[in-house]
C-alpha positions as a Markdown table, in Angstrom:
| # | Residue | x | y | z |
|---|---|---|---|---|
| 1 | Met | -76.5 | -31.6 | 120.6 |
| 2 | Glu | -73.3 | -33.5 | 121.2 |
| 3 | Asn | -71.3 | -30.9 | 123.0 |
| 4 | Ser | -72.9 | -29.9 | 126.3 |
| 5 | Thr | -69.8 | -28.1 | 127.7 |
| 6 | Asn | -69.3 | -24.4 | 127.2 |
| 7 | Pro | -66.1 | -23.2 | 125.5 |
| 8 | Gly | -64.0 | -20.5 | 127.2 |
| 9 | Leu | -65.1 | -16.9 | 127.4 |
| 10 | Ile | -62.7 | -15.6 | 124.7 |
| 11 | Arg | -63.8 | -18.3 | 122.2 |
| 12 | Met | -67.5 | -17.5 | 122.9 |
| 13 | Leu | -66.9 | -13.7 | 122.5 |
| 14 | Leu | -65.0 | -14.2 | 119.2 |
| 15 | Arg | -67.8 | -16.4 | 117.9 |
| 16 | Gly | -70.3 | -13.7 | 118.9 |
| 17 | Ala | -68.3 | -11.0 | 117.2 |
| 18 | Phe | -68.6 | -13.0 | 113.9 |
| 19 | Arg | -72.4 | -13.6 | 114.3 |
| 20 | Arg | -71.9 | -17.2 | 115.3 |
| 21 | Cys | -73.7 | -19.0 | 118.1 |
| 22 | Pro | -71.4 | -18.6 | 121.2 |
| 23 | His | -72.4 | -22.1 | 122.4 |
| 24 | Cys | -71.9 | -24.2 | 119.3 |
| 25 | Gly | -70.2 | -21.9 | 116.8 |
| 26 | Gly | -73.0 | -22.4 | 114.3 |
| 27 | Lys | -72.9 | -19.9 | 111.4 |
| 28 | Gly | -75.6 | -17.2 | 111.4 |
| 29 | Ala | -76.6 | -18.3 | 114.9 |
| 30 | Phe | -80.0 | -16.8 | 115.5 |
| 31 | Phe | -80.3 | -14.6 | 112.4 |
| 32 | Asp | -82.6 | -15.1 | 109.4 |
| 33 | Gly | -81.3 | -11.8 | 107.9 |
| 34 | Trp | -78.9 | -9.0 | 109.1 |
| 35 | Tyr | -81.5 | -7.6 | 111.5 |
| 36 | Lys | -84.2 | -10.4 | 111.7 |
| 37 | Arg | -83.6 | -12.7 | 114.7 |
| 38 | Gly | -84.9 | -16.3 | 114.9 |
| 39 | Glu | -86.0 | -17.7 | 118.2 |
| 40 | Arg | -83.3 | -20.3 | 118.4 |
| 41 | Cys | -79.8 | -21.1 | 117.1 |
| 42 | His | -80.2 | -22.8 | 113.7 |
| 43 | Thr | -77.5 | -25.3 | 114.6 |
| 44 | Cys | -77.8 | -26.3 | 118.3 |
| 45 | Gly | -81.4 | -25.1 | 119.0 |
| 46 | Leu | -80.4 | -22.9 | 122.0 |
| 47 | Leu | -82.8 | -20.0 | 122.7 |
| 48 | Trp | -81.1 | -16.7 | 122.3 |
| 49 | Glu | -83.2 | -15.0 | 125.0 |
| 50 | Arg | -82.8 | -17.7 | 127.6 |
| 51 | Lys | -86.1 | -16.9 | 129.3 |
| 52 | Leu | -84.7 | -13.9 | 131.3 |
| 53 | Glu | -86.6 | -10.7 | 131.6 |
| 54 | Gly | -84.6 | -7.8 | 130.3 |
| 55 | Phe | -82.2 | -9.9 | 128.3 |
| 56 | Glu | -82.1 | -7.3 | 125.5 |
| 57 | Leu | -80.8 | -4.7 | 127.9 |
| 58 | Gly | -77.5 | -6.6 | 128.0 |
| 59 | Ser | -77.2 | -6.4 | 124.2 |
| 60 | Met | -78.0 | -2.7 | 124.2 |
| 61 | Thr | -75.3 | -2.2 | 126.8 |
| 62 | Val | -72.8 | -4.0 | 124.7 |
| 63 | Asn | -73.8 | -1.8 | 121.7 |
| 64 | Val | -73.4 | 1.4 | 123.7 |
| 65 | Ile | -70.1 | 0.4 | 125.1 |
| 66 | Leu | -68.7 | -0.6 | 121.7 |
| 67 | Thr | -70.1 | 2.6 | 120.0 |
| 68 | Phe | -68.8 | 5.0 | 122.7 |
| 69 | Gly | -65.5 | 3.2 | 122.8 |
| 70 | Thr | -65.1 | 3.6 | 119.0 |
| 71 | Met | -66.1 | 7.2 | 119.3 |
| 72 | Leu | -63.5 | 7.8 | 122.0 |
| 73 | Ile | -60.8 | 6.1 | 119.9 |
| 74 | Thr | -61.8 | 8.0 | 116.8 |
| 75 | Met | -61.6 | 11.3 | 118.8 |
| 76 | Gly | -58.2 | 10.4 | 120.2 |
| 77 | Ile | -56.8 | 9.5 | 116.8 |
| 78 | Gly | -58.2 | 12.7 | 115.3 |
| 79 | Val | -56.6 | 14.9 | 118.1 |
| 80 | Ile | -53.2 | 13.1 | 117.8 |
| 81 | Phe | -53.0 | 13.5 | 114.1 |
| 82 | Ser | -54.1 | 17.1 | 114.0 |
| 83 | Tyr | -52.1 | 18.3 | 117.1 |
| 84 | Pro | -51.2 | 21.1 | 117.8 |
| 85 | Asp | -53.9 | 22.8 | 115.7 |
| 86 | Val | -56.8 | 20.4 | 116.5 |
| 87 | Ala | -59.2 | 20.2 | 113.6 |
| 88 | Val | -62.4 | 20.2 | 115.8 |
| 89 | Val | -65.1 | 20.4 | 113.0 |
| 90 | Pro | -63.7 | 17.5 | 110.9 |
| 91 | Ile | -63.2 | 15.4 | 114.0 |
| 92 | Leu | -66.7 | 16.0 | 115.2 |
| 93 | Gly | -68.0 | 15.2 | 111.7 |
| 94 | Val | -66.3 | 11.8 | 111.8 |
| 95 | Ile | -67.4 | 11.1 | 115.4 |
| 96 | Val | -71.1 | 11.9 | 114.5 |
| 97 | Gly | -70.7 | 9.5 | 111.5 |
| 98 | Val | -69.4 | 6.8 | 113.8 |
| 99 | Ala | -72.2 | 7.5 | 116.3 |
| 100 | Val | -74.8 | 7.0 | 113.6 |
| 101 | Val | -73.3 | 4.1 | 111.6 |
| 102 | Met | -71.7 | 2.0 | 114.4 |
| 103 | Pro | -74.9 | 0.9 | 116.3 |
| 104 | Val | -76.6 | -0.1 | 113.1 |
| 105 | Val | -73.7 | -2.1 | 111.8 |
| 106 | Ile | -72.9 | -4.0 | 115.0 |
| 107 | Phe | -76.5 | -4.7 | 116.0 |
| 108 | Pro | -76.5 | -8.4 | 115.3 |
| 109 | Met | -73.1 | -9.0 | 116.8 |
| 110 | Thr | -74.1 | -7.4 | 120.1 |
| 111 | Tyr | -76.8 | -10.1 | 120.7 |
| 112 | Ser | -74.4 | -12.9 | 120.2 |
| 113 | Ile | -71.7 | -11.2 | 122.2 |
| 114 | Trp | -74.1 | -10.6 | 125.1 |
| 115 | Leu | -75.3 | -14.3 | 124.8 |
| 116 | Ala | -71.6 | -15.3 | 125.2 |
| 117 | Val | -71.3 | -13.3 | 128.4 |
| 118 | Asp | -74.6 | -14.7 | 129.7 |
| 119 | Leu | -73.6 | -18.3 | 128.9 |
| 120 | Phe | -70.3 | -17.7 | 130.6 |
| 121 | Met | -72.0 | -16.3 | 133.8 |
| 122 | Arg | -74.9 | -18.7 | 133.7 |
| 123 | Lys | -74.0 | -22.1 | 132.3 |
| 124 | Pro | -76.9 | -23.7 | 130.3 |
| 125 | Glu | -78.9 | -26.0 | 132.6 |
| 126 | Pro | -79.6 | -29.6 | 131.5 |
| 127 | Glu | -83.3 | -28.8 | 130.9 |
| 128 | Glu | -82.3 | -25.9 | 128.6 |
| 129 | Leu | -79.9 | -28.2 | 126.7 |
| 130 | Ala | -82.6 | -30.9 | 126.4 |
| 131 | Asp | -85.1 | -28.4 | 125.1 |
| 132 | Ala | -82.5 | -27.2 | 122.5 |
| 133 | Ala | -81.8 | -30.8 | 121.4 |
| 134 | Ala | -85.5 | -31.5 | 121.1 |
| 135 | Ala | -86.0 | -28.4 | 119.0 |
| 136 | Val | -83.2 | -29.5 | 116.7 |
| 137 | Ala | -84.6 | -33.1 | 116.5 |
| 138 | Ser | -88.1 | -31.8 | 115.6 |
| 139 | Gly | -86.7 | -29.3 | 113.1 |
| 140 | Val | -88.0 | -26.2 | 115.0 |
| 141 | Ala | -84.5 | -24.7 | 115.0 |
| 142 | Ala | -84.1 | -25.0 | 111.3 |
| 143 | Arg | -83.6 | -21.7 | 109.3 |
| 144 | Lys | -86.9 | -20.5 | 107.8 |
| 145 | Lys | -86.7 | -19.9 | 104.1 |
């Protein structure tokens, strides 16, 4: 792993939004499928969980914030476009659709986005980077076929 410095928060968040490793930018990051996570980044070997209890709660929080934010924006757009006779039933139908579909679609991105936030708040330690480099060297981080 040649780059041991973290990029900026915005770059890491954008990488996470596109299912890339926030640390190295590797494609597919930790995912072997849309929902199946690997243990490490397939490119740099960084552990996605970073040995912290409750790490998945951060990802769930990101998912809830993005889903509720999208629901709020959808509701606002619906009210604006149907004002003064607000079309409550169609707006609610669309909002329920967003509430059901959004968490499922953004599931993988929320893990990489949360990892970006975590990497920004807690920079990787030298031991963590050495472990990741050893995993890459031994082929442990390689994508399973």
